[in-house]
Coordinates of C-alpha atoms in Angstrom, one line a residue:
M1492 CA 0.0 0.0 0.0
P1493 CA 1.3 3.5 -0.7
P1494 CA 2.7 5.5 2.2
K1495 CA 0.1 7.5 4.1
N1496 CA 2.1 10.3 5.7
P1497 CA 5.1 12.6 4.8
E1498 CA 7.5 10.6 6.8
Q1499 CA 6.5 7.4 5.0
N1500 CA 6.8 9.2 1.7
F1501 CA 10.3 10.3 2.6
L1502 CA 11.3 6.8 3.7
A1503 CA 9.8 5.3 0.5
D1504 CA 11.7 7.8 -1.7
R1505 CA 15.0 7.1 0.2
F1506 CA 14.4 3.3 -0.1
E1507 CA 13.7 3.5 -3.8
A1508 CA 16.9 5.4 -4.3
D1509 CA 18.7 2.5 -2.7
R1510 CA 16.7 -0.4 -4.1
A1511 CA 18.9 -1.3 -7.0
R1512 CA 22.0 -1.3 -4.8
L1513 CA 20.3 -3.4 -2.1
R1514 CA 19.2 -5.9 -4.8
G1515 CA 22.8 -6.1 -5.9
V1516 CA 24.0 -6.8 -2.4
A1517 CA 21.3 -9.4 -1.8
Y1518 CA 21.9 -11.1 -5.1
R1519 CA 25.6 -11.6 -4.5
M1520 CA 24.8 -13.1 -1.1
L1521 CA 21.9 -15.3 -2.3
G1522 CA 22.6 -16.1 -5.9
S1523 CA 18.9 -15.9 -6.8
L1524 CA 17.1 -12.9 -8.1
P1525 CA 13.7 -13.9 -6.7
E1526 CA 15.2 -14.4 -3.2
A1527 CA 17.1 -11.2 -3.5
E1528 CA 13.9 -9.3 -4.3
D1529 CA 12.2 -11.0 -1.3
A1530 CA 15.1 -9.9 0.9
V1531 CA 14.9 -6.3 -0.3
Q1532 CA 11.1 -6.3 0.3
E1533 CA 11.6 -7.6 3.8
A1534 CA 14.1 -4.7 4.3
W1535 CA 11.4 -2.3 3.3
L1536 CA 8.9 -3.8 5.7
R1537 CA 11.4 -3.5 8.5
L1538 CA 12.2 0.1 7.5
S1539 CA 8.5 1.0 7.4
R1540 CA 8.1 -0.3 11.0
A1541 CA 11.3 1.1 12.5
D1542 CA 12.0 4.3 14.3
T1543 CA 14.7 5.8 12.2
S1544 CA 14.9 9.1 13.9
G1545 CA 18.3 8.3 15.3
V1546 CA 19.7 6.8 12.1
D1547 CA 22.4 9.1 10.7
N1548 CA 23.2 7.0 7.5
L1549 CA 20.0 5.4 6.2
S1550 CA 21.8 3.7 3.3
A1551 CA 24.2 2.0 5.6
W1552 CA 21.3 1.0 7.9
L1553 CA 19.4 -0.5 4.9
T1554 CA 22.6 -2.4 3.9
T1555 CA 22.9 -3.8 7.4
V1556 CA 19.2 -4.8 7.6
T1557 CA 19.3 -6.4 4.1
S1558 CA 22.4 -8.3 5.0
R1559 CA 20.8 -9.7 8.2
V1560 CA 17.8 -10.8 6.2
C1561 CA 20.1 -12.6 3.7
L1562 CA 22.0 -14.2 6.6
D1563 CA 18.7 -15.6 8.0
M1564 CA 17.7 -16.8 4.6
L1565 CA 21.1 -18.5 4.0
R1566 CA 20.9 -20.2 7.4
S1567 CA 17.4 -21.4 6.7
R1568 CA 18.5 -22.7 3.4
K1569 CA 21.4 -24.6 4.9
S1570 CA 19.2 -26.1 7.6
R1571 CA 17.0 -27.5 4.9
R1572 CA 20.1 -28.8 3.2
E1573 CA 19.3 -26.8 0.1
D1574 CA 21.4 -24.6 -2.1
A1575 CA 19.8 -22.3 -4.6
L1576 CA 22.9 -22.4 -6.8
L1577 CA 22.6 -26.1 -7.2
D1578 CA 18.9 -27.0 -7.0
G1579 CA 17.6 -23.7 -8.3
G1580 CA 15.9 -22.6 -5.1
P1581 CA 12.3 -21.4 -5.2
E1582 CA 10.6 -20.8 -8.5
P1583 CA 11.0 -17.3 -9.8
S1584 CA 8.3 -14.9 -8.5
V1585 CA 8.2 -13.5 -12.0
S1586 CA 8.2 -15.5 -15.2
G1587 CA 8.8 -15.1 -18.9
E1588 CA 11.7 -14.1 -21.1
D1589 CA 12.0 -10.6 -19.4
A1590 CA 12.6 -12.2 -16.0
I1591 CA 15.1 -14.6 -17.3
E1592 CA 16.9 -11.9 -19.2
R1593 CA 17.1 -9.7 -16.1
E1594 CA 18.6 -12.5 -14.0
T1595 CA 21.0 -13.5 -16.8
I1596 CA 22.3 -10.0 -17.1
L1597 CA 22.7 -9.7 -13.3
A1598 CA 24.4 -13.1 -13.0
D1599 CA 26.8 -12.2 -15.8
S1600 CA 27.6 -8.9 -14.2
V1601 CA 28.5 -10.6 -10.9
G1602 CA 30.4 -13.4 -12.6
L1603 CA 28.9 -16.8 -12.9
A1604 CA 32.0 -18.6 -11.8
L1605 CA 32.0 -16.4 -8.7
L1606 CA 28.4 -17.3 -7.9
V1607 CA 29.2 -21.0 -8.2
V1608 CA 32.1 -20.6 -5.8
L1609 CA 30.1 -18.6 -3.3
Q1610 CA 27.6 -21.5 -2.8
A1611 CA 30.4 -23.5 -1.1
L1612 CA 30.9 -20.9 1.7
S1613 CA 29.2 -20.9 5.0
P1614 CA 26.5 -18.2 5.5
A1615 CA 28.8 -16.1 7.7
E1616 CA 31.7 -16.4 5.3
R1617 CA 29.6 -15.4 2.4
I1618 CA 28.2 -12.3 4.2
A1619 CA 31.6 -11.2 5.4
F1620 CA 33.2 -11.7 2.0
V1621 CA 30.5 -10.0 0.0
L1622 CA 30.2 -7.0 2.3
H1623 CA 33.9 -6.4 2.6
D1624 CA 35.5 -7.5 -0.7
L1625 CA 32.6 -6.5 -3.0
F1626 CA 31.1 -3.5 -1.1
D1627 CA 34.0 -2.2 1.0
M1628 CA 32.2 -2.3 4.3
P1629 CA 34.6 -2.1 7.2
F1630 CA 34.8 -5.1 9.6
E1631 CA 33.6 -3.0 12.5
Q1632 CA 30.2 -2.8 10.7
I1633 CA 30.2 -6.4 9.5
A1634 CA 30.9 -7.8 12.9
P1635 CA 27.5 -7.3 14.5
I1636 CA 25.8 -8.6 11.4
V1637 CA 27.5 -12.0 11.5
E1638 CA 27.6 -11.9 15.3
R1639 CA 31.4 -12.0 15.6
T1640 CA 34.1 -9.7 16.7
P1641 CA 35.8 -7.5 14.0
D1642 CA 38.9 -9.8 14.1
A1643 CA 36.7 -12.9 13.7
A1644 CA 34.8 -11.2 10.8
R1645 CA 38.1 -10.4 9.2
Q1646 CA 39.1 -14.1 9.5
L1647 CA 35.8 -15.1 7.9
A1648 CA 36.4 -12.9 4.9
S1649 CA 40.0 -14.0 4.6
R1650 CA 39.0 -17.7 4.7
A1651 CA 36.2 -17.0 2.1
R1652 CA 38.7 -15.1 -0.1
R1653 CA 41.1 -18.1 -0.2
R1654 CA 38.3 -20.4 -1.2
V1655 CA 36.9 -18.0 -3.8
R1656 CA 40.4 -17.7 -5.3
G1657 CA 41.0 -21.4 -5.1
G1658 CA 43.7 -21.1 -2.5
E1659 CA 46.1 -21.0 -5.5
A1660 CA 48.9 -18.7 -6.5
P1661 CA 48.2 -16.3 -9.4
L1662 CA 48.0 -18.1 -12.8
D1663 CA 51.3 -19.1 -14.2
A1664 CA 52.4 -18.5 -17.8
A1665 CA 51.0 -21.9 -19.0
Q1666 CA 47.6 -21.3 -17.3
T1667 CA 47.4 -17.8 -18.6
A1668 CA 48.0 -19.1 -22.2
Q1669 CA 45.4 -21.8 -21.7
K1670 CA 42.9 -19.2 -20.4
T1671 CA 43.4 -17.1 -23.5
V1672 CA 42.5 -20.1 -25.7
V1673 CA 39.5 -21.1 -23.6
D1674 CA 38.3 -17.5 -23.5
A1675 CA 38.5 -17.4 -27.3
F1676 CA 36.8 -20.7 -27.7
L1677 CA 33.8 -19.7 -25.5
T1678 CA 33.5 -16.3 -27.1
A1679 CA 33.5 -17.8 -30.6
S1680 CA 30.9 -20.3 -29.5
R1681 CA 28.7 -17.8 -27.8
T1682 CA 28.7 -15.4 -30.8
G1683 CA 28.4 -18.0 -33.5
D1684 CA 31.8 -17.3 -34.9
L1685 CA 32.5 -20.5 -36.9
A1686 CA 35.8 -19.3 -38.2
G1687 CA 36.9 -18.3 -34.7
L1688 CA 36.0 -21.8 -33.5
M1689 CA 38.0 -23.5 -36.2
A1690 CA 40.9 -21.3 -35.4
V1691 CA 41.2 -22.5 -31.8
L1692 CA 40.3 -26.2 -32.3
D1693 CA 42.8 -28.9 -33.0
P1694 CA 42.0 -30.7 -36.3
N1695 CA 41.6 -33.9 -34.2
V1696 CA 39.8 -32.4 -31.2
V1697 CA 37.6 -34.8 -29.2
V1698 CA 34.5 -33.9 -27.2
R1699 CA 33.1 -36.4 -24.7
A1700 CA 30.0 -36.0 -22.6
D1701 CA 28.8 -38.2 -19.7
V1702 CA 25.2 -39.4 -19.5
F1703 CA 24.0 -36.3 -17.7
A1704 CA 25.6 -33.9 -20.2
G1705 CA 24.7 -36.1 -23.2
G1706 CA 21.0 -36.3 -22.8
G1707 CA 20.8 -39.7 -21.1
Q1708 CA 23.7 -41.4 -22.9
T1709 CA 27.4 -40.9 -23.3
R1710 CA 28.4 -39.0 -26.4
E1711 CA 31.5 -38.4 -28.4
L1712 CA 32.4 -36.0 -31.2
R1713 CA 35.6 -36.0 -33.2
G1714 CA 37.2 -33.6 -35.6
A1715 CA 37.3 -29.8 -35.7
E1716 CA 34.5 -29.4 -38.2
R1717 CA 32.0 -31.5 -36.3
V1718 CA 32.9 -29.9 -33.0
A1719 CA 32.8 -26.4 -34.4
A1720 CA 29.4 -27.0 -35.9
F1721 CA 28.1 -28.4 -32.6
Y1722 CA 29.4 -25.5 -30.5
N1723 CA 28.5 -22.8 -33.0
G1724 CA 26.1 -20.5 -31.1
L1725 CA 26.2 -22.6 -28.0
A1726 CA 27.8 -21.9 -24.6
Q1727 CA 25.7 -18.9 -23.9
T1728 CA 26.1 -19.3 -20.1
A1729 CA 29.5 -20.9 -20.1
R1730 CA 32.3 -19.0 -18.5
T1731 CA 36.0 -19.6 -18.0
A1732 CA 36.9 -20.9 -14.5
L1733 CA 39.6 -22.7 -12.6
V1734 CA 38.2 -26.2 -12.1
D1735 CA 40.1 -28.5 -9.7
G1736 CA 43.2 -26.4 -10.3
A1737 CA 43.1 -26.4 -14.1
I1738 CA 41.7 -23.9 -16.6
G1739 CA 38.2 -25.0 -17.8
A1740 CA 34.7 -23.7 -17.8
V1741 CA 31.5 -23.9 -15.9
V1742 CA 28.0 -23.9 -17.5
A1743 CA 25.8 -22.2 -15.0
P1744 CA 22.5 -20.7 -16.3
L1745 CA 21.2 -18.1 -13.9
G1746 CA 24.0 -19.1 -11.5
K1747 CA 22.9 -22.8 -11.3
L1748 CA 25.8 -25.1 -11.8
H1749 CA 24.8 -27.4 -14.6
L1750 CA 28.0 -28.6 -16.3
V1751 CA 31.7 -28.6 -15.8
L1752 CA 33.8 -28.5 -18.9
D1753 CA 37.3 -29.9 -18.6
I1754 CA 39.2 -28.4 -21.5
R1755 CA 42.6 -29.6 -22.5
V1756 CA 44.8 -27.2 -24.5
E1757 CA 48.0 -28.1 -26.3
N1758 CA 50.1 -25.8 -28.5
G1759 CA 47.5 -23.1 -28.4
K1760 CA 44.6 -25.4 -29.6
V1761 CA 41.8 -27.1 -27.8
V1762 CA 42.5 -30.9 -28.2
E1763 CA 39.9 -32.3 -25.8
I1764 CA 36.7 -31.3 -24.0
S1765 CA 35.0 -33.4 -21.4
A1766 CA 31.5 -32.2 -20.5
V1767 CA 30.5 -33.5 -17.0
G1768 CA 27.0 -33.1 -15.6
D1769 CA 27.2 -35.9 -13.0
P1770 CA 25.8 -34.3 -9.8
R1771 CA 28.4 -36.2 -7.7
R1772 CA 31.2 -34.5 -9.6
L1773 CA 29.5 -31.1 -9.5
E1774 CA 29.2 -31.3 -5.7
T1775 CA 32.9 -32.1 -5.3
A1776 CA 34.3 -29.9 -8.1
K1777 CA 36.5 -27.1 -6.7
V1778 CA 35.7 -24.0 -8.8
A1779 CA 37.5 -20.7 -8.6
A1780 CA 36.9 -17.5 -10.6
V1781 CA 39.7 -16.4 -12.9

């Protein structure tokens, strides 16, 4: 219902000015646009009921409230042994191509590989990492949200940071070269650049898919022409990632981990791609953003 007094009108205007930013905060914590919108709506309800006369920084107050709502949602999700990045979470509250496009754009802006990694963090680690590393909130403000001391909050973020980055050293020269090839392959696939695909595929490239990735049966493709034709216009949601310490890719539509692509590169060409959709492998795969 619309606000009924000047104060409510003022709060509503201030909230609308922060809505997009709060949605971004919540999305990075929850990995689901419908859940993020629910969290933001709950933040508005709490704002509308709260006495904010003593609040000096309303934007910071709203960030704190939204973060606490997200933390409660993450804890509830964990207690149900659910994870929205793997099982999809609740059905979207809005449907149709427009809703899918909105979430796809938001997921891509965050980084799909990062969303996949974040799902492996504990709720407190996730909150601390997102607020500090992505939104520059000081640990003194994060501490009461995650119910820790500032030093403990700093440790949560540090632990999360190591997991997000795979606990690895920066990419070495060989990995950097492999990433360049994988990036080129995925870009050519996504944009329907057949010539670009042929340029990065070894003439004898082999693609293998397990039963989950192959539509109920294992599949195999051989030869650059067949592989290029198959991937031409494909891989719309695939992004380069570090998978179990090696350069590969994840296919994660709307942040939901669907496939892992193990991509072997030799002499600047893709020589082998293994598409793995086995849920057991996806649960154990160590994915890091690159």
